[in-house]
Tab-separated table of N, CA and C in Angstrom:
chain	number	residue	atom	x	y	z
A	20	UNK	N	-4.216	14.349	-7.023
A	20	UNK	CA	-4.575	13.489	-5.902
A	20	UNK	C	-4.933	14.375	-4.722
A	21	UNK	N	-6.266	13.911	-4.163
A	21	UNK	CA	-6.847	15.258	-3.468
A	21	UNK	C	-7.243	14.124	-1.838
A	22	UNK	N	-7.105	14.394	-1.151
A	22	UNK	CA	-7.823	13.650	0.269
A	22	UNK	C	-9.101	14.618	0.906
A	23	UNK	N	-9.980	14.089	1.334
A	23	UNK	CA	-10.973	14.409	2.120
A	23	UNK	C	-11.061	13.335	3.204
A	24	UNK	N	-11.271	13.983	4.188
A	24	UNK	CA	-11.798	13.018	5.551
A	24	UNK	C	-12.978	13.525	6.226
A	25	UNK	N	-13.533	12.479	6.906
A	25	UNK	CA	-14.596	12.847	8.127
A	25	UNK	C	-14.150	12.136	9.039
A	26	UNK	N	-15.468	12.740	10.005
A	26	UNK	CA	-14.532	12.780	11.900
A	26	UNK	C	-16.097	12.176	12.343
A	27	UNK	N	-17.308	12.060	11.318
A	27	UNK	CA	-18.389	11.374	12.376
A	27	UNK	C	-19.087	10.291	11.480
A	28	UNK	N	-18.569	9.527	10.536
A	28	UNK	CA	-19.256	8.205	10.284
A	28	UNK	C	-19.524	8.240	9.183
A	29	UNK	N	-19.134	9.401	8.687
A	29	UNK	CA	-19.352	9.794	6.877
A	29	UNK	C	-20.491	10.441	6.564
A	30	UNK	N	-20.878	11.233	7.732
A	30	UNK	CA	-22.113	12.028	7.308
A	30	UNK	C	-21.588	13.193	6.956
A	31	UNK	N	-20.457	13.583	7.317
A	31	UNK	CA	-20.066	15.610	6.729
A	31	UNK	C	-18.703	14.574	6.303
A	32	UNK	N	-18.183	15.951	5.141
A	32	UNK	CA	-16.823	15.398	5.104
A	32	UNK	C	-15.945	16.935	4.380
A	33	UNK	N	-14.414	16.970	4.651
A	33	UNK	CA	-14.132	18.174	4.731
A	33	UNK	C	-13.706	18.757	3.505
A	34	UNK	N	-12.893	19.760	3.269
A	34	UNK	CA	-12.732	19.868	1.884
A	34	UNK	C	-11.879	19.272	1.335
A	35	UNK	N	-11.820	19.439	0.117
A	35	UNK	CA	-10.740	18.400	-0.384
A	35	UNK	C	-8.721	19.083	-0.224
A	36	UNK	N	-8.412	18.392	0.302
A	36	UNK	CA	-6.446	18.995	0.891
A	36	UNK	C	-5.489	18.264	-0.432
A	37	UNK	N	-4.900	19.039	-0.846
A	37	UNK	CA	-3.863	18.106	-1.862
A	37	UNK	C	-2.832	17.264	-0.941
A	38	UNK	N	-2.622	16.051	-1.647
A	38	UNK	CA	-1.838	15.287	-1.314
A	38	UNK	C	-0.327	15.697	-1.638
A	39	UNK	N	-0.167	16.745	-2.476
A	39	UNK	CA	1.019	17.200	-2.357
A	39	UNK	C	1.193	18.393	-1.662
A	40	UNK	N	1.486	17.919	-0.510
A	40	UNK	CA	1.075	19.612	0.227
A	40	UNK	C	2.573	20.164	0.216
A	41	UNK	N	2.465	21.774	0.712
A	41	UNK	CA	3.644	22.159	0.991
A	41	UNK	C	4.752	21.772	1.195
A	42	UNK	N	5.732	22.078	0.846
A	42	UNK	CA	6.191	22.591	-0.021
A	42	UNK	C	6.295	22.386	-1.332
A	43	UNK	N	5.211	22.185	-2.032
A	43	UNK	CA	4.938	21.016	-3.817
A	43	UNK	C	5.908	21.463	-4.091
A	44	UNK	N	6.372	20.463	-4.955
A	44	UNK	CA	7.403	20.714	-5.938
A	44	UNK	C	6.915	21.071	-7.819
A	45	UNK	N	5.109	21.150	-7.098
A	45	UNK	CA	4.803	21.063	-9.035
A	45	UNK	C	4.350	19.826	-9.680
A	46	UNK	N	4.713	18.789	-8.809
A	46	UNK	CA	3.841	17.329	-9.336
A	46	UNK	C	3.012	17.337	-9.454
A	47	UNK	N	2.306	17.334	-10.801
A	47	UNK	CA	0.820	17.275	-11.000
A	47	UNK	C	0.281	16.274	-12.260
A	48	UNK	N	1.220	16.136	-12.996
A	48	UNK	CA	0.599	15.252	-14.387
A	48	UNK	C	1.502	13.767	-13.434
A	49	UNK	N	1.870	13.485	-12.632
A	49	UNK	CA	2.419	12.275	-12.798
A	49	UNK	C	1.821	10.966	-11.454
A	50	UNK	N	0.572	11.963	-10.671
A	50	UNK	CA	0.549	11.535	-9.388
A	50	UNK	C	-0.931	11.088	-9.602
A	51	UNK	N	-1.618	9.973	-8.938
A	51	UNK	CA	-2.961	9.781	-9.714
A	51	UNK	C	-3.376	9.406	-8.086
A	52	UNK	N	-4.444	8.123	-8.280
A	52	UNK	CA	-4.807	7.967	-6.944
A	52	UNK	C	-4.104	7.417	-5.520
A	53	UNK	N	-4.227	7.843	-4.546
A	53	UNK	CA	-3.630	6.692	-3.162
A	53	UNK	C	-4.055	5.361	-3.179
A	54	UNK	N	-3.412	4.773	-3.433
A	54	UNK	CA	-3.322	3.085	-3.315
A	54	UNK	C	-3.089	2.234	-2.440
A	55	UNK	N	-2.137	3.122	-1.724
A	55	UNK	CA	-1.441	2.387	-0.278
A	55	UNK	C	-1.819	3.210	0.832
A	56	UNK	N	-2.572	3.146	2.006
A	56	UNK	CA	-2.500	4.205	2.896
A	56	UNK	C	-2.545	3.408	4.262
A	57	UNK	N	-1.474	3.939	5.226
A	57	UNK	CA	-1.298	2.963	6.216
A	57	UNK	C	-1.118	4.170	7.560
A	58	UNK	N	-1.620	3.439	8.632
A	58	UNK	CA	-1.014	4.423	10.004
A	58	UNK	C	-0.266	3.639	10.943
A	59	UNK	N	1.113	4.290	11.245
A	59	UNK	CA	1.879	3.932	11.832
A	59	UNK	C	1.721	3.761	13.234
A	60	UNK	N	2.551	3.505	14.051
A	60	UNK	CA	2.060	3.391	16.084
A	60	UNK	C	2.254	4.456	16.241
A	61	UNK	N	2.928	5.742	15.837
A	61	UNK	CA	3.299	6.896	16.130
A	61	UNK	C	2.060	7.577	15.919
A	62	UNK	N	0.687	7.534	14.995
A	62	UNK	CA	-0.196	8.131	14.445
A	62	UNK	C	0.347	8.791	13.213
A	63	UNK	N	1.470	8.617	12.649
A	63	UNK	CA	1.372	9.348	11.364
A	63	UNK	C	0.639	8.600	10.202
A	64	UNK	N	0.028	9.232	8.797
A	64	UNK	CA	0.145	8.529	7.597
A	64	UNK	C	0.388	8.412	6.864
A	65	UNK	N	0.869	7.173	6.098
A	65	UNK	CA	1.747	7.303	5.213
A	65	UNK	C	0.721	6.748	4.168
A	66	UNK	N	0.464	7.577	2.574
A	66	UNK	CA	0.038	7.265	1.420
A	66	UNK	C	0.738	7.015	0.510
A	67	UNK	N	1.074	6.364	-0.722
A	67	UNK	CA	1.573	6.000	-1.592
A	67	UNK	C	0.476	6.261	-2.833
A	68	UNK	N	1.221	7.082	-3.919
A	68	UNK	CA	0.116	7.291	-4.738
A	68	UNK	C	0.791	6.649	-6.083
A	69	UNK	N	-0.366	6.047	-6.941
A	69	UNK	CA	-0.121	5.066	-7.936
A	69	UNK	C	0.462	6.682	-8.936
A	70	UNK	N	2.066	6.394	-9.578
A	70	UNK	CA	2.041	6.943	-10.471
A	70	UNK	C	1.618	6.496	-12.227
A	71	UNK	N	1.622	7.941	-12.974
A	71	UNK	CA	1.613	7.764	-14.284
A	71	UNK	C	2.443	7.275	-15.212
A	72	UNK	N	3.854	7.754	-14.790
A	72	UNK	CA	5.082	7.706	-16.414
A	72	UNK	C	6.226	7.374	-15.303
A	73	UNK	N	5.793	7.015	-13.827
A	73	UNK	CA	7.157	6.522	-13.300
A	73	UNK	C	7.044	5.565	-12.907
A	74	UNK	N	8.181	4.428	-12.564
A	74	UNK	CA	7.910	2.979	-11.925
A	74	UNK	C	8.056	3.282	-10.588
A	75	UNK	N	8.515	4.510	-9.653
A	75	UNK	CA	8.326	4.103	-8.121
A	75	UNK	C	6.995	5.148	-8.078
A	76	UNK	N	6.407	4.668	-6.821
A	76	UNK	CA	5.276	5.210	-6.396
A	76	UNK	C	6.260	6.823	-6.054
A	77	UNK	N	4.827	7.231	-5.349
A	77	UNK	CA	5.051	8.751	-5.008
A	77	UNK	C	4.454	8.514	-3.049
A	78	UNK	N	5.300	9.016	-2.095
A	78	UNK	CA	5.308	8.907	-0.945
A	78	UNK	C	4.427	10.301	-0.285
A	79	UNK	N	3.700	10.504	0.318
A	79	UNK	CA	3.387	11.212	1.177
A	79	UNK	C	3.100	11.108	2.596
A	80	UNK	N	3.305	11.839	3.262
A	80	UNK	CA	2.802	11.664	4.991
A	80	UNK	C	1.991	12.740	5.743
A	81	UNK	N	1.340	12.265	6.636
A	81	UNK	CA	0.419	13.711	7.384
A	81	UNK	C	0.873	12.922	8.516
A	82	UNK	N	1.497	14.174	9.661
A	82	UNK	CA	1.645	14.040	10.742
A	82	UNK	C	0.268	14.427	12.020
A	83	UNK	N	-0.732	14.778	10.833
A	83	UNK	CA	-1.965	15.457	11.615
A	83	UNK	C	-3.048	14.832	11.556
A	84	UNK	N	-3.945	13.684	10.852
A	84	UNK	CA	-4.423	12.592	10.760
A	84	UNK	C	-5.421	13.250	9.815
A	85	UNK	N	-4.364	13.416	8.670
A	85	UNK	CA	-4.626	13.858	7.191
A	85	UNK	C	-5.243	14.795	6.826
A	86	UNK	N	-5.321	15.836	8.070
A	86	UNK	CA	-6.016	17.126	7.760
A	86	UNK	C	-4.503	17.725	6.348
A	87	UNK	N	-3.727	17.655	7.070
A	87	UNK	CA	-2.970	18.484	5.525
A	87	UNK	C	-1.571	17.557	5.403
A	88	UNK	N	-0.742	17.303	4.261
A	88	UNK	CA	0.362	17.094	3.929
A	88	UNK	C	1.383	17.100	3.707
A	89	UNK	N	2.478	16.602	3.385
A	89	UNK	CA	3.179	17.225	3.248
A	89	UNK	C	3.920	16.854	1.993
A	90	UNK	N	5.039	17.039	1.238
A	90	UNK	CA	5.006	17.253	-0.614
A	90	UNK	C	5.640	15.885	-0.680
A	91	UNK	N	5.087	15.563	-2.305
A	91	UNK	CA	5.543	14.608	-2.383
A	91	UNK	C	6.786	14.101	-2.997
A	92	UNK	N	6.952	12.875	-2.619
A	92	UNK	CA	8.542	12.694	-2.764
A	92	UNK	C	8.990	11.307	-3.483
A	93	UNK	N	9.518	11.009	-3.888
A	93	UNK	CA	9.957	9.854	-4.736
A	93	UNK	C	9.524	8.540	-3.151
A	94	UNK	N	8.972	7.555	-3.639
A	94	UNK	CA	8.811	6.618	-2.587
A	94	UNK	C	9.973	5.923	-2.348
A	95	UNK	N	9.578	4.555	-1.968
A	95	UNK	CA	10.866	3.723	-1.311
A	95	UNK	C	11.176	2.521	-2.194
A	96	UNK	N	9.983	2.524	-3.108
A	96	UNK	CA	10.566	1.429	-3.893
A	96	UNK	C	9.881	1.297	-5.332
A	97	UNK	N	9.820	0.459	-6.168
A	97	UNK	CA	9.182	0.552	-7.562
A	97	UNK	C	7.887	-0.194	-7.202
A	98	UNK	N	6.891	0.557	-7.734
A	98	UNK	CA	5.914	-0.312	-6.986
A	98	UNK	C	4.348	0.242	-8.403
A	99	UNK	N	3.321	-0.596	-8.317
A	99	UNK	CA	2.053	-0.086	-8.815
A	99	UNK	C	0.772	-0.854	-8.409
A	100	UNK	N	0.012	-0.478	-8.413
A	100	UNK	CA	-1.801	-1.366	-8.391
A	100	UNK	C	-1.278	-2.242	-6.626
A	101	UNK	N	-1.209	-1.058	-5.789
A	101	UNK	CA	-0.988	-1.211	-4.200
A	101	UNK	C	-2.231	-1.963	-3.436
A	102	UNK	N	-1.884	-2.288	-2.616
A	102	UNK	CA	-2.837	-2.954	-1.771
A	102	UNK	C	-1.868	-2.366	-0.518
A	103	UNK	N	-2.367	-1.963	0.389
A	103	UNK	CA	-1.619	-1.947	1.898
A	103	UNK	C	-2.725	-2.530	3.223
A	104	UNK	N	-1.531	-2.606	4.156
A	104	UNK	CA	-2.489	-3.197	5.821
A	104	UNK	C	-1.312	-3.073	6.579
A	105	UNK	N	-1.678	-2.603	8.067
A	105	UNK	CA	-0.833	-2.054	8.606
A	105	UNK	C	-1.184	-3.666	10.184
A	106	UNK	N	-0.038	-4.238	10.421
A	106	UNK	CA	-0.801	-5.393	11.270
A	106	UNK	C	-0.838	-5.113	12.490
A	107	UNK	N	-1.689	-5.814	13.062
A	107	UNK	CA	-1.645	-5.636	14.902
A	107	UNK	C	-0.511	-5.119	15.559
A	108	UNK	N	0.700	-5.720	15.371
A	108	UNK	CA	1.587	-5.881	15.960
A	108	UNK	C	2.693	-4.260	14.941
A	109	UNK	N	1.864	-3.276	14.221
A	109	UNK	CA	2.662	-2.601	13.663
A	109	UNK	C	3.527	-2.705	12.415
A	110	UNK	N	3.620	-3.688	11.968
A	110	UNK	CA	3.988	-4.003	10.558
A	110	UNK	C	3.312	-3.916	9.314
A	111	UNK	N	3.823	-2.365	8.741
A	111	UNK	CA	3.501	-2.466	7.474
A	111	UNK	C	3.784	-3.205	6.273
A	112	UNK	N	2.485	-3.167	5.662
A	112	UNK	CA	2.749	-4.037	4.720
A	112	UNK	C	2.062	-3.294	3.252
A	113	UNK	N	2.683	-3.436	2.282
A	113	UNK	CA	2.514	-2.634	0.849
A	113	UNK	C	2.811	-4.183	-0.089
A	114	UNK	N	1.963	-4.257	-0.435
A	114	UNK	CA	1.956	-5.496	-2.162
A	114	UNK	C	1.711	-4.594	-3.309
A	115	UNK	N	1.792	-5.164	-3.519
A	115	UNK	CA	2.300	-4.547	-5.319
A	115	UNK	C	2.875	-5.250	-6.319
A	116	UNK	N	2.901	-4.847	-7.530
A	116	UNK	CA	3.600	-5.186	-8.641
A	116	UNK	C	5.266	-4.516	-8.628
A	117	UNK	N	5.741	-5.334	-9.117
A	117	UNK	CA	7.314	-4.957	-9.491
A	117	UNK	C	7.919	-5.288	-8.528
A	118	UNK	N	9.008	-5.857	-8.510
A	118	UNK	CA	8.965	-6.971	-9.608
A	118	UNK	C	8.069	-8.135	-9.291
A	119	UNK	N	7.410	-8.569	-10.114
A	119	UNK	CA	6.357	-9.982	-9.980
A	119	UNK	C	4.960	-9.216	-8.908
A	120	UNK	N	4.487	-10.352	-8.245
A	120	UNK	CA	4.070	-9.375	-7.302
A	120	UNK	C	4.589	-9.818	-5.575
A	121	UNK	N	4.985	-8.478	-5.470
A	121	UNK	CA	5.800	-7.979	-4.260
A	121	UNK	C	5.557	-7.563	-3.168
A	122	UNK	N	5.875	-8.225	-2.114
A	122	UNK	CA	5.370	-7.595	-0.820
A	122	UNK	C	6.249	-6.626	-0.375
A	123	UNK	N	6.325	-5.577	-0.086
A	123	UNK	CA	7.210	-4.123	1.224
A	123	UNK	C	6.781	-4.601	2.321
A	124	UNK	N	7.703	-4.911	3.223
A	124	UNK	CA	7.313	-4.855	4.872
A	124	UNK	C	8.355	-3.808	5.577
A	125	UNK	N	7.884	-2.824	6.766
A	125	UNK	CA	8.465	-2.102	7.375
A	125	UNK	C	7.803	-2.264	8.644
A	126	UNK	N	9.176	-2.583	9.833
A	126	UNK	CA	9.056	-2.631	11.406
A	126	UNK	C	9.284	-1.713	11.368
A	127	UNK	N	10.185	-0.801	11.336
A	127	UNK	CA	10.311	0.722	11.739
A	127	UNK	C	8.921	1.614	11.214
A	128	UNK	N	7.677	1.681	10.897
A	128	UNK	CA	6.966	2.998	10.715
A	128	UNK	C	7.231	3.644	9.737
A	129	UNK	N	7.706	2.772	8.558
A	129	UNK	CA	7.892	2.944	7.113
A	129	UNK	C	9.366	3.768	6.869
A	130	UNK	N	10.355	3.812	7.380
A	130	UNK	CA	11.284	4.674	7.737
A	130	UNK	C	12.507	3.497	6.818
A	131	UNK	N	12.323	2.157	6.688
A	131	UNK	CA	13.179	1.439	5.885
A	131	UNK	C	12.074	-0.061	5.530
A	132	UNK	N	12.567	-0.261	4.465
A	132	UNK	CA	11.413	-1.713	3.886
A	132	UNK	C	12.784	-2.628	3.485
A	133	UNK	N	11.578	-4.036	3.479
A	133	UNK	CA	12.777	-4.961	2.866
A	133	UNK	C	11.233	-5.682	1.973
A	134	UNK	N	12.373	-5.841	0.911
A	134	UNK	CA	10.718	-6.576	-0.192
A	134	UNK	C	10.916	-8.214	-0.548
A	135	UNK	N	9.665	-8.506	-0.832
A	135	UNK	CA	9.493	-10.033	-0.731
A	135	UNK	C	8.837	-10.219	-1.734
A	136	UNK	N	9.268	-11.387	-2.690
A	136	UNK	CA	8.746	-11.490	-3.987
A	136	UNK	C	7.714	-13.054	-3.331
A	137	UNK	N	6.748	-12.729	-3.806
A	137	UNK	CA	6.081	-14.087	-3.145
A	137	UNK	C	5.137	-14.187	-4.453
A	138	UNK	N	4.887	-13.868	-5.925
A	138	UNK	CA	4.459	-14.418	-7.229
A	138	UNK	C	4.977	-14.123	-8.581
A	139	UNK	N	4.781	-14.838	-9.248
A	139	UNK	CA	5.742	-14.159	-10.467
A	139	UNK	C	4.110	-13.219	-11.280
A	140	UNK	N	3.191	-13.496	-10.496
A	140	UNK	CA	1.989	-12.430	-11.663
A	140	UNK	C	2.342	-11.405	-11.650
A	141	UNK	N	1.653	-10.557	-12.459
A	141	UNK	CA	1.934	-8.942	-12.596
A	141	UNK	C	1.092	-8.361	-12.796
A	142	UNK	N	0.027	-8.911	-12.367
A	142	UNK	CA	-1.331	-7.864	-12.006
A	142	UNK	C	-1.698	-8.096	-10.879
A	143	UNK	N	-1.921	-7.333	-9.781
A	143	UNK	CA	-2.293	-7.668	-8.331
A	143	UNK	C	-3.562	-7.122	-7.718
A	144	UNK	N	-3.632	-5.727	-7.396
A	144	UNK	CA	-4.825	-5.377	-6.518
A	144	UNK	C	-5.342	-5.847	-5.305
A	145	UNK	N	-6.715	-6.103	-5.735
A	145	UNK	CA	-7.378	-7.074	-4.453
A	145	UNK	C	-7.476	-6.652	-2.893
A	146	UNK	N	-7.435	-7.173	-2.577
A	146	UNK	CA	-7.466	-6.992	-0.974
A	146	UNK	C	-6.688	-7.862	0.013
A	147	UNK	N	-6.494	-7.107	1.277
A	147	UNK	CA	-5.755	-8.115	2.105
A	147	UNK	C	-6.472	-7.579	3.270
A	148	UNK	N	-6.231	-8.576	4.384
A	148	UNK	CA	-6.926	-8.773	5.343
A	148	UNK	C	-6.154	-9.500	6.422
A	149	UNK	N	-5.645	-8.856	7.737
A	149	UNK	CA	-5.370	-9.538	9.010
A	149	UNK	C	-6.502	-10.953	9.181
A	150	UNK	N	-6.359	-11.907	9.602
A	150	UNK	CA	-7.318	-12.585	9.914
A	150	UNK	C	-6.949	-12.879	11.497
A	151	UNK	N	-6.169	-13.313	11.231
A	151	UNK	CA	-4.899	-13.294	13.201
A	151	UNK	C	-4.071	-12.353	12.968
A	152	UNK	N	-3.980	-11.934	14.447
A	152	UNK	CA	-2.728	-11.097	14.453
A	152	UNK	C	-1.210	-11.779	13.510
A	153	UNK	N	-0.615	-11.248	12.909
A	153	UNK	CA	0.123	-10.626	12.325
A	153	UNK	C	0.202	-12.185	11.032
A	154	UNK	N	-1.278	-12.427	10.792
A	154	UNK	CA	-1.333	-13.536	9.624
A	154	UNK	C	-2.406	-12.645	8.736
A	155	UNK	N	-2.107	-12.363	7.417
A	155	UNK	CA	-2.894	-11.688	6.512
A	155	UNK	C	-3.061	-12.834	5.230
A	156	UNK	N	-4.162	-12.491	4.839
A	156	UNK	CA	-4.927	-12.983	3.418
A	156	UNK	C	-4.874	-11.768	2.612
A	157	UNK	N	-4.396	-12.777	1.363
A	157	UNK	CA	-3.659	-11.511	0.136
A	157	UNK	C	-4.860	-11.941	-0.750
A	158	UNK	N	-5.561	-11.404	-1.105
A	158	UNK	CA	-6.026	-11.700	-2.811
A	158	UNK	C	-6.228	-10.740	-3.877
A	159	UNK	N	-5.132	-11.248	-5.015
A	159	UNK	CA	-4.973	-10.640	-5.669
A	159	UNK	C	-5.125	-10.976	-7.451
A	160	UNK	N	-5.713	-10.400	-8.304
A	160	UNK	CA	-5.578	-10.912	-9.261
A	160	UNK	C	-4.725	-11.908	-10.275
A	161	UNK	N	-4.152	-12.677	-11.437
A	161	UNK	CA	-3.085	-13.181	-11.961
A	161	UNK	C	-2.396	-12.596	-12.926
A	162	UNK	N	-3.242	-12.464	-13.801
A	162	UNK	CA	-2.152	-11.994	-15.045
A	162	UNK	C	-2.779	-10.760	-15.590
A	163	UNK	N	-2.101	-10.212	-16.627
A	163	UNK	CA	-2.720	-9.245	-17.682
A	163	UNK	C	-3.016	-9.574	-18.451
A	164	UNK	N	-4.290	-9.456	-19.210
A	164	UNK	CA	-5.466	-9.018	-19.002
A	164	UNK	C	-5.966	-9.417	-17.783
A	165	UNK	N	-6.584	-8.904	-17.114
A	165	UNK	CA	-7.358	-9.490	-15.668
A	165	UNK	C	-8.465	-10.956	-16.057
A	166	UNK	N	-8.132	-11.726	-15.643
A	166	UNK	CA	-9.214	-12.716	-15.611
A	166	UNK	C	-9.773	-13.896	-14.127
A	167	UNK	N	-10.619	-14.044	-14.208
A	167	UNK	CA	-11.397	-14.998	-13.364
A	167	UNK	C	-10.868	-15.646	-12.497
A	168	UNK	N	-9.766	-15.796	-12.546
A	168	UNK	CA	-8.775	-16.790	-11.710
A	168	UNK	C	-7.707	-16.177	-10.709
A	169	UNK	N	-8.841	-15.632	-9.618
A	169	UNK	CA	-8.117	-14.945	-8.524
A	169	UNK	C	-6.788	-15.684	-7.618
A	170	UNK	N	-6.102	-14.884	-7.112
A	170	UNK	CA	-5.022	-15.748	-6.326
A	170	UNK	C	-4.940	-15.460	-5.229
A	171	UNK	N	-4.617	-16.177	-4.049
A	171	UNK	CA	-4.834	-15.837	-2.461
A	171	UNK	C	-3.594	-16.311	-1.529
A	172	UNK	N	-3.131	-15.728	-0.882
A	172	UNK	CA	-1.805	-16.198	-0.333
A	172	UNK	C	-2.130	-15.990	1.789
A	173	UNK	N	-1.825	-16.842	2.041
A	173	UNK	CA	-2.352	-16.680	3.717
A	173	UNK	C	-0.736	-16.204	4.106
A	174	UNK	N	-0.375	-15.644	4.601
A	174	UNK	CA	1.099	-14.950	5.155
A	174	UNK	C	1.247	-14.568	6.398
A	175	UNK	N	2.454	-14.957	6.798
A	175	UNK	CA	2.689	-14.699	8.450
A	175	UNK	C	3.829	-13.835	8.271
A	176	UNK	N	3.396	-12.578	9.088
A	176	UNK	CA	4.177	-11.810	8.936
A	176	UNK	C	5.554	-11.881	10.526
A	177	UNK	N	6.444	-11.819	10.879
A	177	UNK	CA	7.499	-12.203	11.701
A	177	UNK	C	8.319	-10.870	11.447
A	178	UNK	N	9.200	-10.477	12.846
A	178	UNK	CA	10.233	-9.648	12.795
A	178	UNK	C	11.425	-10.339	11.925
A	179	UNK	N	11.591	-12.084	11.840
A	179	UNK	CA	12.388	-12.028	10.501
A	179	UNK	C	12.691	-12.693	9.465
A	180	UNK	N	11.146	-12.223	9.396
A	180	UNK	CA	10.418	-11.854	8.151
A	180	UNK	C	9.138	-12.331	7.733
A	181	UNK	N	8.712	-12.812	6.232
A	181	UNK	CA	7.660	-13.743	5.776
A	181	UNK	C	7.558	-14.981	5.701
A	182	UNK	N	6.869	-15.999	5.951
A	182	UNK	CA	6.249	-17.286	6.007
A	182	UNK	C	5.256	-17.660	5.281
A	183	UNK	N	4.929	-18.699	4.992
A	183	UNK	CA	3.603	-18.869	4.632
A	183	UNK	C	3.112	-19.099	5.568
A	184	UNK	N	1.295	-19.187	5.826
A	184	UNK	CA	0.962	-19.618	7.290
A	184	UNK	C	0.160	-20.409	7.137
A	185	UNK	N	-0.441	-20.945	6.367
A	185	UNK	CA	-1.233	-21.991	5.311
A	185	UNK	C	-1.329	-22.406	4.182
A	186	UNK	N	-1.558	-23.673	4.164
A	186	UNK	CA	-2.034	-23.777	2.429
A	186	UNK	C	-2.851	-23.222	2.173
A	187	UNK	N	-2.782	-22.591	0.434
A	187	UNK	CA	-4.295	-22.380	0.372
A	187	UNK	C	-5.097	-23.345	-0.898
A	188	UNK	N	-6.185	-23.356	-0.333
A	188	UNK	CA	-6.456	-24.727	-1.437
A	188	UNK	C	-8.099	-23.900	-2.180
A	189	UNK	N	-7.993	-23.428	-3.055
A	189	UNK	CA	-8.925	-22.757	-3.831
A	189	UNK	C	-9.424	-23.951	-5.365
């Protein structure tokens, strides 16, 4: 898992920095792509990379706005096939699989999560999207095998905690 960034609109872009930066521990067959990547109010970032042969993700952070990293480390929770969004108001948010599919929310700047089971599917992905401040649109796939019949959840995110914030009528 390698990061590159640019600084003017995607016309140059820099070299590629491992996501396991200093001090690696040697993780290399088990760490695949970033799935989750969020920036905190502090400016740090935090990536989550989909692993291979483990059920929790793999955590990384750049305190430098991802010029380099730092090593990676067992994440915060069991997680795979990430979606993240970081909301207006500072609340991260990580969906995922495991168990069912699962929301991570962290007020602190990813420093502690509390998780929210809001489907029993187990294939997720998709995308999410603020639409109002701190109300996001989830859509995410249903089952395994992937098929046609996307799923969408409107969510209000609150200091305590999740809501729904609409029906959704698809």
């Amino acid at each position: 898992a390698w990061s590159i960034r640019s600084t003017d609109g995607g016309r140059t872009w820099s070299a590629p920095v491992p996501l396991n930066g200093p001090p690696a521990i040697g993780l290399k067959y088990d760490v695949a792509e970033a799935t989750a990547n969020l920036q905190t109010k502090q400016g740090k970032v935090l990536s989550l990379l989909r692993p291979v042969y483990s059920a929790w993700a793999w955590e990384v952070w750049s305190d430098n706005n991802s010029q380099s990293w730092g090593p990676a480390t067992c994440g915060p929770f069991p997680t795979y096939e990430n979606r993240a969004l970081t909301t207006a108001s500072g609340a991260l948010l990580i969906g995922g699989r495991m168990p069912g599919t699962g929301l991570h929310v962290s007020h602190d700047s990813g420093m502690s999560w509390k998780h929210y089971q809001v489907d029993t599917a187990i294939w997720t992905g998709g995308a999410m999207y603020e639409v109002e401040p701190d109300v996001v649109l989830w859509i995410y796939e249903g089952e395994y095998p992937p098929n046609p019949d996307a799923r969408a959840q409107f969510i209000r995110v609150t200091p305590e905690g999740l809501e729904p914030a609409r029906e959704m009528l698809l």
